[in-house]
PDB file of C-alpha atoms in Angstrom:
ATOM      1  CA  UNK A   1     209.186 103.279 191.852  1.00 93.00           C
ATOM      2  CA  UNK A   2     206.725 106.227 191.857  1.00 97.00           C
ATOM      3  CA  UNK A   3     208.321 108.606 193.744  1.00 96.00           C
ATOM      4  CA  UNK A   4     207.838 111.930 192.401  1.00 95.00           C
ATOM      5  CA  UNK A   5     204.156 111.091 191.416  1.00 98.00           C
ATOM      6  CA  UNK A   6     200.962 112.022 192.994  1.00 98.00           C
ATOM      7  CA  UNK A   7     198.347 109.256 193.302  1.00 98.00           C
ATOM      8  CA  UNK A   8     194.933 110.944 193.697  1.00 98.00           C
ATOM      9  CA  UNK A   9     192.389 107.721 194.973  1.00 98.00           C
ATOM     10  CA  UNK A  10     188.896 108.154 195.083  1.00 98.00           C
ATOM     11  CA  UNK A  11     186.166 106.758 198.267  1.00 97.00           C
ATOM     12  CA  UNK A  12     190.000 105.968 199.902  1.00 96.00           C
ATOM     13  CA  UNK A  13     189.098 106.495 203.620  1.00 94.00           C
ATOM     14  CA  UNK A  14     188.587 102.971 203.977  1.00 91.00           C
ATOM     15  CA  UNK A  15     188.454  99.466 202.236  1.00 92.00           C
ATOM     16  CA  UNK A  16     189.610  99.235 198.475  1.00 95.00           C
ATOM     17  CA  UNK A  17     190.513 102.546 198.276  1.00 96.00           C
ATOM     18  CA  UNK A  18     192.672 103.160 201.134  1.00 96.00           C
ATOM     19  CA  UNK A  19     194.142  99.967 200.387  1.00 96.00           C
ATOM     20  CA  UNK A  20     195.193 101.226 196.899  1.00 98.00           C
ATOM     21  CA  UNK A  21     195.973 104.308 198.140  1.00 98.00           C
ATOM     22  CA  UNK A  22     198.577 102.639 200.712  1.00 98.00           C
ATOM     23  CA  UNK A  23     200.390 100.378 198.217  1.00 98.00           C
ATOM     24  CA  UNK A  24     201.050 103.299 195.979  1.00 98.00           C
ATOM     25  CA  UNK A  25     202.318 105.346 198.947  1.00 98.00           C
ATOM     26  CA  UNK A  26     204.841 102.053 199.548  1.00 98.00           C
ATOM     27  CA  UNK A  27     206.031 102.898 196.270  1.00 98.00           C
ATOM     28  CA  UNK A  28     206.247 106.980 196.632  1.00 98.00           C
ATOM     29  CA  UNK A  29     203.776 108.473 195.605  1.00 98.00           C
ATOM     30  CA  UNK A  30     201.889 111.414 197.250  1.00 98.00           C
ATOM     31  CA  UNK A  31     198.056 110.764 197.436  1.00 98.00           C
ATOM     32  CA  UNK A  32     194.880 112.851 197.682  1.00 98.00           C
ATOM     33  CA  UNK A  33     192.421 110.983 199.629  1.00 98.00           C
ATOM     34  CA  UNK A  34     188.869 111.663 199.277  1.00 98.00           C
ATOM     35  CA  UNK A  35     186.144 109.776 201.273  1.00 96.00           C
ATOM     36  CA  UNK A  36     183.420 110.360 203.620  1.00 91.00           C
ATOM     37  CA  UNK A  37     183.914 110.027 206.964  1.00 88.00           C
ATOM     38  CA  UNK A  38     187.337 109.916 209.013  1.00 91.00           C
ATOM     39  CA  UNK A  39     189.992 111.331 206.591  1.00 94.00           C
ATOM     40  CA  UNK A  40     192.639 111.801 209.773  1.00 96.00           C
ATOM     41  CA  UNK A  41     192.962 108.226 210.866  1.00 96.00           C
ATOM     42  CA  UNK A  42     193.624 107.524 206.872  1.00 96.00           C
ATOM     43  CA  UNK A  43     196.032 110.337 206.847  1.00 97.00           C
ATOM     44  CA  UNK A  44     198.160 109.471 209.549  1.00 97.00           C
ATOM     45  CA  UNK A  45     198.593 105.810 208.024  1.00 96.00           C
ATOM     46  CA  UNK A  46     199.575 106.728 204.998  1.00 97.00           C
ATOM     47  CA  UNK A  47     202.198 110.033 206.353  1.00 97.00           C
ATOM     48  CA  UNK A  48     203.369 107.070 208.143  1.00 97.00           C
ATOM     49  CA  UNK A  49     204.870 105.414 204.987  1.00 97.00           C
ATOM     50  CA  UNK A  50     206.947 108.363 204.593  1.00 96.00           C
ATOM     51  CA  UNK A  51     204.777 110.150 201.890  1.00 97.00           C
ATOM     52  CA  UNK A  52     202.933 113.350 201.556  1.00 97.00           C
ATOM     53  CA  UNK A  53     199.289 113.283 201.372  1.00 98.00           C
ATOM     54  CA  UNK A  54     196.727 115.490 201.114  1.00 97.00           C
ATOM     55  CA  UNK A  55     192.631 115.175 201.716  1.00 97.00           C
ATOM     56  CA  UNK A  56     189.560 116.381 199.744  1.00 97.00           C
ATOM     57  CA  UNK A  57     186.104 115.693 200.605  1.00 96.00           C
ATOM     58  CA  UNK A  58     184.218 116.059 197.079  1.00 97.00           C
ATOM     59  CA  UNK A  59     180.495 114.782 196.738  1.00 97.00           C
ATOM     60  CA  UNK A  60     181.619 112.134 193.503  1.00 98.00           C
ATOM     61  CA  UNK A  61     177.804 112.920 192.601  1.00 97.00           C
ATOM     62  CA  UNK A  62     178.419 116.408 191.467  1.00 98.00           C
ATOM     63  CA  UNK A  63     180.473 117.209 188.617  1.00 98.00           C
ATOM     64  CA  UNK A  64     181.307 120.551 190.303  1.00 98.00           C
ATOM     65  CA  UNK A  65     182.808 119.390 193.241  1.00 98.00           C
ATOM     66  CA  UNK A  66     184.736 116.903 191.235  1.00 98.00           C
ATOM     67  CA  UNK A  67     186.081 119.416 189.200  1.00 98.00           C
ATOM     68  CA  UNK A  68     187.437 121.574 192.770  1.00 98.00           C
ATOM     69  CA  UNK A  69     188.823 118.250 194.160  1.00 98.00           C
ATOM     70  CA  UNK A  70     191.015 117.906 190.698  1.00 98.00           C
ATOM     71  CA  UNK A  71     192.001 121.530 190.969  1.00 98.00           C
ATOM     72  CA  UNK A  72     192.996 120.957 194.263  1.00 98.00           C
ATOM     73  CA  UNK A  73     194.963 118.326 193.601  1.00 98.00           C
ATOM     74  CA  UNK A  74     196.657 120.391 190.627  1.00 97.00           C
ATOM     75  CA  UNK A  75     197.570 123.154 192.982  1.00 97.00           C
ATOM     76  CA  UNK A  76     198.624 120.891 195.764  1.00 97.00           C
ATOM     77  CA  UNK A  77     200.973 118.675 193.699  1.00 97.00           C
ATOM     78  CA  UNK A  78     201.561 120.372 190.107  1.00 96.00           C
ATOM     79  CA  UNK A  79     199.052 117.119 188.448  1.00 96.00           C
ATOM     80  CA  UNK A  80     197.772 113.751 189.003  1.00 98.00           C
ATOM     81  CA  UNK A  81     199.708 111.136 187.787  1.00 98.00           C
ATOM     82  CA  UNK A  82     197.823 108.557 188.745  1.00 98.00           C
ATOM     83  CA  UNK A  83     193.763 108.643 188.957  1.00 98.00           C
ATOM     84  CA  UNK A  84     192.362 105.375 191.028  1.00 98.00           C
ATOM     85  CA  UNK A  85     188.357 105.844 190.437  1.00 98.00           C
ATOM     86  CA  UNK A  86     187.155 103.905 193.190  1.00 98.00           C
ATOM     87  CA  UNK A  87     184.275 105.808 194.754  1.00 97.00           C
ATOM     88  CA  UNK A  88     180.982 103.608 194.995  1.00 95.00           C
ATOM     89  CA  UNK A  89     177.752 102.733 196.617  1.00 94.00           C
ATOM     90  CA  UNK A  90     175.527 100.145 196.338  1.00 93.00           C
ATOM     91  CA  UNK A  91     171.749  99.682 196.428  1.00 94.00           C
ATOM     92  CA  UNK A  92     169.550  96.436 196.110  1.00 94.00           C
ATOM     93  CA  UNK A  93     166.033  96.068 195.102  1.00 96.00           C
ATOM     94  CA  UNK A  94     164.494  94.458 191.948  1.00 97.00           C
ATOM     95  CA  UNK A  95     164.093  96.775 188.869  1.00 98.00           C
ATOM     96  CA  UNK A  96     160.355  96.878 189.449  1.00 98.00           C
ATOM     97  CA  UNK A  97     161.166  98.018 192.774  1.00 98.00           C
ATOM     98  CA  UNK A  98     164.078 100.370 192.314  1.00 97.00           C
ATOM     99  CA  UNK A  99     164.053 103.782 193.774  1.00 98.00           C
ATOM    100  CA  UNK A 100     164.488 106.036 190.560  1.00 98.00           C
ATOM    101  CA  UNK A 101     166.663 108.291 192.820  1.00 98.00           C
ATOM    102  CA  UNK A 102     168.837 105.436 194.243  1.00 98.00           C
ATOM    103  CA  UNK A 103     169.511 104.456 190.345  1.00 98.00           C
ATOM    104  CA  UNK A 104     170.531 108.307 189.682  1.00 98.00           C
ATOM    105  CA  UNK A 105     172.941 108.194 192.875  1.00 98.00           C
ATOM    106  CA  UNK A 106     174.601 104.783 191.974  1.00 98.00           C
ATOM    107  CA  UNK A 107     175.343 105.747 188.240  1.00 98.00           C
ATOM    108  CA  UNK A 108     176.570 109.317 189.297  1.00 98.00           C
ATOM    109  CA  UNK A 109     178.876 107.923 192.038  1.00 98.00           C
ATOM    110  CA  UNK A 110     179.837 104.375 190.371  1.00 98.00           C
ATOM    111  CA  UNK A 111     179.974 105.475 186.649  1.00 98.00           C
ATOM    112  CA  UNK A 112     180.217 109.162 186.133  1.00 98.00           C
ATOM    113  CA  UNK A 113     182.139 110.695 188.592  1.00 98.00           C
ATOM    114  CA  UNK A 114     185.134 108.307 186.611  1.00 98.00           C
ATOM    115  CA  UNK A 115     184.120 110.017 183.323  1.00 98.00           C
ATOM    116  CA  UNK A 116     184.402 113.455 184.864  1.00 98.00           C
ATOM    117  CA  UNK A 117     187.822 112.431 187.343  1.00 98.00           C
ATOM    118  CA  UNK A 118     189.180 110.888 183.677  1.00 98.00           C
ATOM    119  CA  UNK A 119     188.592 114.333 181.463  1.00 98.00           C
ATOM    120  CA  UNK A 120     189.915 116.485 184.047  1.00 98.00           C
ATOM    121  CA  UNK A 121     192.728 114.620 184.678  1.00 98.00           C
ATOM    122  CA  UNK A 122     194.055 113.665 181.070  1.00 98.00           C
ATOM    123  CA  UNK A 123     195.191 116.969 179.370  1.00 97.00           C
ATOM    124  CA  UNK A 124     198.031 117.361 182.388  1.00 97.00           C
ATOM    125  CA  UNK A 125     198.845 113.449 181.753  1.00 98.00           C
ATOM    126  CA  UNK A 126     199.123 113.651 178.403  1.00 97.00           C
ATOM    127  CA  UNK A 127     201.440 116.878 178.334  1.00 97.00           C
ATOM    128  CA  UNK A 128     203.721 115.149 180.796  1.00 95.00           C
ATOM    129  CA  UNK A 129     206.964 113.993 179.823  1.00 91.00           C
ATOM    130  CA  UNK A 130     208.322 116.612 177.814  1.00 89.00           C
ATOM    131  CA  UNK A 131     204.887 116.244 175.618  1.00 90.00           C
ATOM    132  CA  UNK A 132     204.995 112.620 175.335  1.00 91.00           C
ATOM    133  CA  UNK A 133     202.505 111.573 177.941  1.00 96.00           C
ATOM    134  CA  UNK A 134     202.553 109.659 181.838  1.00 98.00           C
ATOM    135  CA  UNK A 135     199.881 108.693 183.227  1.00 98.00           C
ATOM    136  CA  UNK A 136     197.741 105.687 184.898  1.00 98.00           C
ATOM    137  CA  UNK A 137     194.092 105.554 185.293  1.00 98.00           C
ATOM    138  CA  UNK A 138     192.487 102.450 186.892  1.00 98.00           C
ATOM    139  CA  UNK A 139     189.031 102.157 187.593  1.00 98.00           C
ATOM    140  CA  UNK A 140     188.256  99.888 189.965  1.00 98.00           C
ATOM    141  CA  UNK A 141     185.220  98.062 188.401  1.00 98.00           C
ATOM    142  CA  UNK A 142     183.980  94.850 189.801  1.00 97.00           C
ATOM    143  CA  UNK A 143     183.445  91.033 188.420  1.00 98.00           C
ATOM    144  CA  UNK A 144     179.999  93.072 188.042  1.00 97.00           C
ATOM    145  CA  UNK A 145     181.138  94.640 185.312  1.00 98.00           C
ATOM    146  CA  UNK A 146     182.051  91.093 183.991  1.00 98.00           C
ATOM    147  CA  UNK A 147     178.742  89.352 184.522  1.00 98.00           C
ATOM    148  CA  UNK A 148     175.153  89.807 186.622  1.00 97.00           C
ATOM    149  CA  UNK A 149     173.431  89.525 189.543  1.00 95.00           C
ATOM    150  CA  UNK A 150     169.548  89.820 190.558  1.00 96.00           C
ATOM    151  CA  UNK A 151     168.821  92.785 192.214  1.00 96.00           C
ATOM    152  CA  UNK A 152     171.609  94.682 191.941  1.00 96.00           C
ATOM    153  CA  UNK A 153     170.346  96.429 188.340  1.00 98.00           C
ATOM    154  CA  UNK A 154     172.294 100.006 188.859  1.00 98.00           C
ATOM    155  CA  UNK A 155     175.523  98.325 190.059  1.00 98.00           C
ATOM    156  CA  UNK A 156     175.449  95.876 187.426  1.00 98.00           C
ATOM    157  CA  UNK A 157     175.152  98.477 184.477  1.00 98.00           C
ATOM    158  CA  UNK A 158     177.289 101.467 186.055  1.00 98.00           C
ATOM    159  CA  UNK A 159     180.075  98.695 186.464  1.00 98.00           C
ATOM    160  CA  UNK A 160     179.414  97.532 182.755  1.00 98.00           C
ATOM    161  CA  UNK A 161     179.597 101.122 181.694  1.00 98.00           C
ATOM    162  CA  UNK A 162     182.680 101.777 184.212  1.00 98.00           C
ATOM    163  CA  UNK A 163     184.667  98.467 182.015  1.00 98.00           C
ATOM    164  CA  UNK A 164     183.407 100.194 178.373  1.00 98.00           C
ATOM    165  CA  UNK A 165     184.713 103.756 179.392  1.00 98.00           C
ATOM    166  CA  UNK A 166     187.798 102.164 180.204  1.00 98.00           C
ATOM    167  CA  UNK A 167     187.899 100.447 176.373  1.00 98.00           C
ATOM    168  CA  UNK A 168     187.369 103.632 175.426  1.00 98.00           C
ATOM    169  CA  UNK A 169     189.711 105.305 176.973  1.00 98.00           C
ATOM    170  CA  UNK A 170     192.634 103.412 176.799  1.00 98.00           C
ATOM    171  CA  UNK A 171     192.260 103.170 172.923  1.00 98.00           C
ATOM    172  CA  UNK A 172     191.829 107.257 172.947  1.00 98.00           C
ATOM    173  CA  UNK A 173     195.122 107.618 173.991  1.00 98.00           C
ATOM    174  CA  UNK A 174     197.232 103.832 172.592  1.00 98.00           C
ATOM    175  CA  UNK A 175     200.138 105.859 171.226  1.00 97.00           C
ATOM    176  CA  UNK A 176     200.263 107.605 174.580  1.00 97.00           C
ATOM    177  CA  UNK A 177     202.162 107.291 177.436  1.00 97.00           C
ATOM    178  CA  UNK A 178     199.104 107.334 179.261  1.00 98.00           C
ATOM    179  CA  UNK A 179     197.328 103.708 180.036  1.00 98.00           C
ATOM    180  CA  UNK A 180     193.642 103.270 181.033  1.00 98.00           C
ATOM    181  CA  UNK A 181     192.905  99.526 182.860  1.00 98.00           C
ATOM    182  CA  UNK A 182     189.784  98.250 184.850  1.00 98.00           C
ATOM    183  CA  UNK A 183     190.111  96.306 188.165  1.00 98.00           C
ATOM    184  CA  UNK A 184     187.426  93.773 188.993  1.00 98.00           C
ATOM    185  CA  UNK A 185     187.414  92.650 192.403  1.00 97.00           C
ATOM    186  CA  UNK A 186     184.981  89.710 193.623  1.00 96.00           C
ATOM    187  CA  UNK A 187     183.806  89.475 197.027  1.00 94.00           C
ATOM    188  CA  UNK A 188     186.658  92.307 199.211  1.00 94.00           C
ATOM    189  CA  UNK A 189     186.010  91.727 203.047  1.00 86.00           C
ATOM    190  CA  UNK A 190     185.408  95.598 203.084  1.00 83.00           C
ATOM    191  CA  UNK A 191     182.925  96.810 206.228  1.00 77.00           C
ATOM    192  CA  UNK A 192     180.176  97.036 203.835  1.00 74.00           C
ATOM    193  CA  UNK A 193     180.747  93.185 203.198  1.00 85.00           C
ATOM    194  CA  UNK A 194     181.418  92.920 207.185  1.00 87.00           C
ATOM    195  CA  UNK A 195     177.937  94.119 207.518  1.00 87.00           C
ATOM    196  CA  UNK A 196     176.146  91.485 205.062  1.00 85.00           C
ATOM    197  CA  UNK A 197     178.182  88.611 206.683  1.00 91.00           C
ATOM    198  CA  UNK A 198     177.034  89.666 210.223  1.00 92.00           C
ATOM    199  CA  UNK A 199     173.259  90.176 208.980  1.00 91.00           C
ATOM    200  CA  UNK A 200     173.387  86.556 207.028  1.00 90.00           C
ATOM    201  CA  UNK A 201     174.820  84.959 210.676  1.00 94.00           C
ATOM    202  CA  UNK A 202     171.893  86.414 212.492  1.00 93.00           C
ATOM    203  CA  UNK A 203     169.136  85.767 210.376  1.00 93.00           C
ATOM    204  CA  UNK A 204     170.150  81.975 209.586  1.00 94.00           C
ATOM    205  CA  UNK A 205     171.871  81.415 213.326  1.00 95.00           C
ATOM    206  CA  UNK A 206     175.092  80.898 212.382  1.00 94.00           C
ATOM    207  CA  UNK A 207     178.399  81.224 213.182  1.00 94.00           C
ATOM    208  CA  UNK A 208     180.441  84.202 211.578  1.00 90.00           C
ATOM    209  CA  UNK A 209     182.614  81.615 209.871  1.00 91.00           C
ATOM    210  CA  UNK A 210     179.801  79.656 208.772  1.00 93.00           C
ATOM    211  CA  UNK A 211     177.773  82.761 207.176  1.00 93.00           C
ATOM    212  CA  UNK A 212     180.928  84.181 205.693  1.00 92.00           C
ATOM    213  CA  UNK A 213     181.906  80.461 203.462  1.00 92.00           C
ATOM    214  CA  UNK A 214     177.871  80.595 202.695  1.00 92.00           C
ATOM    215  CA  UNK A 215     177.963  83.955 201.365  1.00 89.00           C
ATOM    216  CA  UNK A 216     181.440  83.130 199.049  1.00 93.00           C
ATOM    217  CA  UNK A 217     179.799  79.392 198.093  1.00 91.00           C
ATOM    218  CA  UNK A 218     177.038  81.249 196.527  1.00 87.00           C
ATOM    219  CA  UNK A 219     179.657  83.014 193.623  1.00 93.00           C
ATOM    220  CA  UNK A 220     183.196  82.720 194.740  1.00 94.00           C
ATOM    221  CA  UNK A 221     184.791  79.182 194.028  1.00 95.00           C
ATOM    222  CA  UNK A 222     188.216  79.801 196.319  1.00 95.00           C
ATOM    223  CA  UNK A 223     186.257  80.296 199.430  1.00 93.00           C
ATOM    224  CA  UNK A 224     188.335  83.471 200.168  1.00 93.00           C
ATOM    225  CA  UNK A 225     187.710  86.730 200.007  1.00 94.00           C
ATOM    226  CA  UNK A 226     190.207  89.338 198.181  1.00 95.00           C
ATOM    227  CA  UNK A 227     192.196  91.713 200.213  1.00 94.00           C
ATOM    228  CA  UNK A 228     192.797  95.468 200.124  1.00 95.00           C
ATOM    229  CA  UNK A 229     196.381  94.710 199.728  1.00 96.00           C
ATOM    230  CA  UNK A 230     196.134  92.396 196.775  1.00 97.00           C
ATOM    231  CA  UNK A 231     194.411  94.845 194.936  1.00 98.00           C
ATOM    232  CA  UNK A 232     196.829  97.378 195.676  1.00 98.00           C
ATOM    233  CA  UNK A 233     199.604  95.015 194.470  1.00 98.00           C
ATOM    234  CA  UNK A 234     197.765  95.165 191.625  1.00 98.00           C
ATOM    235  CA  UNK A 235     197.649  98.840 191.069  1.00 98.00           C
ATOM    236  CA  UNK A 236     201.075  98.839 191.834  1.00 98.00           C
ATOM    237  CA  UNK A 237     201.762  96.341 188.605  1.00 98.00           C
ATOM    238  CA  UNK A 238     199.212  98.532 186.248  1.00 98.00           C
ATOM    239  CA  UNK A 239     202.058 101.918 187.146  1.00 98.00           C
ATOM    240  CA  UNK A 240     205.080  99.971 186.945  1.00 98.00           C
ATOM    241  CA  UNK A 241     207.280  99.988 183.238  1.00 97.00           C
ATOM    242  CA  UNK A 242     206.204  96.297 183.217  1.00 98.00           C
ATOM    243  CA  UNK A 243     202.625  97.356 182.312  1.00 98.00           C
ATOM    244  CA  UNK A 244     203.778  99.880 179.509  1.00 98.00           C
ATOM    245  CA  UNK A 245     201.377  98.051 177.131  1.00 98.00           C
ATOM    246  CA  UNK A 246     198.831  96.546 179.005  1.00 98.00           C
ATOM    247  CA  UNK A 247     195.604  98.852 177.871  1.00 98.00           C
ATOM    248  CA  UNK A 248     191.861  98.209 178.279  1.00 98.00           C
ATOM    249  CA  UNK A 249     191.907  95.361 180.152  1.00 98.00           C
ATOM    250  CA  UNK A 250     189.401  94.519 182.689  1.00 98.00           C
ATOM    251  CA  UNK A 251     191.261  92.430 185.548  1.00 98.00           C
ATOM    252  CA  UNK A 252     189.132  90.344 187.436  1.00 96.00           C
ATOM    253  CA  UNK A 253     190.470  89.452 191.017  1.00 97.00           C
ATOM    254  CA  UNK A 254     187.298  87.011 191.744  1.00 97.00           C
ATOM    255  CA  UNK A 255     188.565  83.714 193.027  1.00 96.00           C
ATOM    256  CA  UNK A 256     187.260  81.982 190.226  1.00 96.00           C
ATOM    257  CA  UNK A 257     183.723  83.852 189.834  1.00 97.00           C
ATOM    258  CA  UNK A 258     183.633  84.705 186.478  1.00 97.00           C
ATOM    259  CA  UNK A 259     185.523  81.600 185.017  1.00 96.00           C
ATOM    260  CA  UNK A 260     182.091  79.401 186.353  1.00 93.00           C
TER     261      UNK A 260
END
């Protein structure tokens, strides 16, 4: 369905991202990964699907560096077709106690770096198809862009933010070819999430199965964490014909979360 297009996926070395970034690749499309860490071991799997990818290792805190990784991607592959703002991080701490600098780097990575991906990446999107516009932008939010939790004040409001830009967006360009949509995962069992199930069975003694339905009893009703691969899927619906008209919506893949 996509081949021809070039998928470029933000923080995609690993969880959501490459997960995303995989499920468009089963469809076609060429990525550009971008990610800290290991980018060959996400490379390989996704040459594997028969696609050609590309890496870049922008700092999504610096406006510059976005702006190289977007002409990279240009150059490599004539445009991006599809944008996937994914990159995150996460920092917990009451407001009172909140490192100003940890607030900067969570609304520069979670929030901005979408607003600056987004700008770059429109003119090309909307000039495609003989002038009248292709293009899919999905920012992957979070059901904390739906509702709140304590302690997690930066999060909370760049995801907030992250669902309004999308609004925005989608309604800037309506009579466009070009659609704007939010997803909102719940609890993903990402390594991050690996890591707070492992520290909750340790500190309370309990098994990893145990600690893992306490940590989804406390906001998740199904009990069950949301895969990579179901999000993809999802992607994968937002870029298909079917989701022509479907603009501005935030998509919450929560198992129930924010329906409580």
């Amino acid at each position: 369905m996509l081949k021809g297009k070039t998928a470029l996926v933000t923080g995609s070395t690993s969880g959501i991202g490459l997960g995303i970034a995989k499920a468009l690749a089963q469809q076609g499309a060429n990525i550009v990964l971008n990610g800290f860490g290991d980018a060959q071991g996400p490379k390989r799997e996704i040459e594997a699907l028969g696609v050609e990818v590309d890496y870049h290792g922008a700092d999504m805190s610096l406006p510059a560096e976005i702006e190289a990784m977007m002409a990279f991607a240009a150059q490599r592959f004539g445009r991006v077709d599809i944008l996937v703002n994914n990159a995150g991080i996460q920092h917990v701490a009451r407001v009172e106690h909140f490192p100003p600098e940890r607030w900067d780097a969570v609304i520069a990575i979670n929030l901005s770096s979408a607003f600056h991906a987004t700008r770059l990446a429109l003119p090309a999107m909307l000039a495609a198809d003989a002038g009248k516009g292709w293009g899919r932008i999905i920012n992957v939010a979070s059901v904390h862009g739906l509702v709140a939790s304590a302690e997690k004040s930066a999060y909370v409001a760049a995801k907030h933010g992250l669902v309004g830009l999308t609004k925005v967006t989608a309604l800037e360009n309506a009579t466009t070819g070009v659609t704007c949509n939010a997803i909102c995962p719940g609890w993903v069992l990402t390594p991050l999430v690996q890591k707070q199930v492992d520290a909750k069975a340790q500190a309370l003694n309990l098994s990893n199965a145990e600690a893992t339905k306490l940590l989804l009893g406390e906001k998740e009703p199904s009990l069950q964490f949301t895969t990579p691969e179901e999000l993809g899927a999802l992607a994968v619906f937002f870029c298909s014909p079917a989701a022509d008209n479907v603009r501005g919506v935030a998509w919450n893949m929560d198992g129930g979360w924010a329906a409580q």
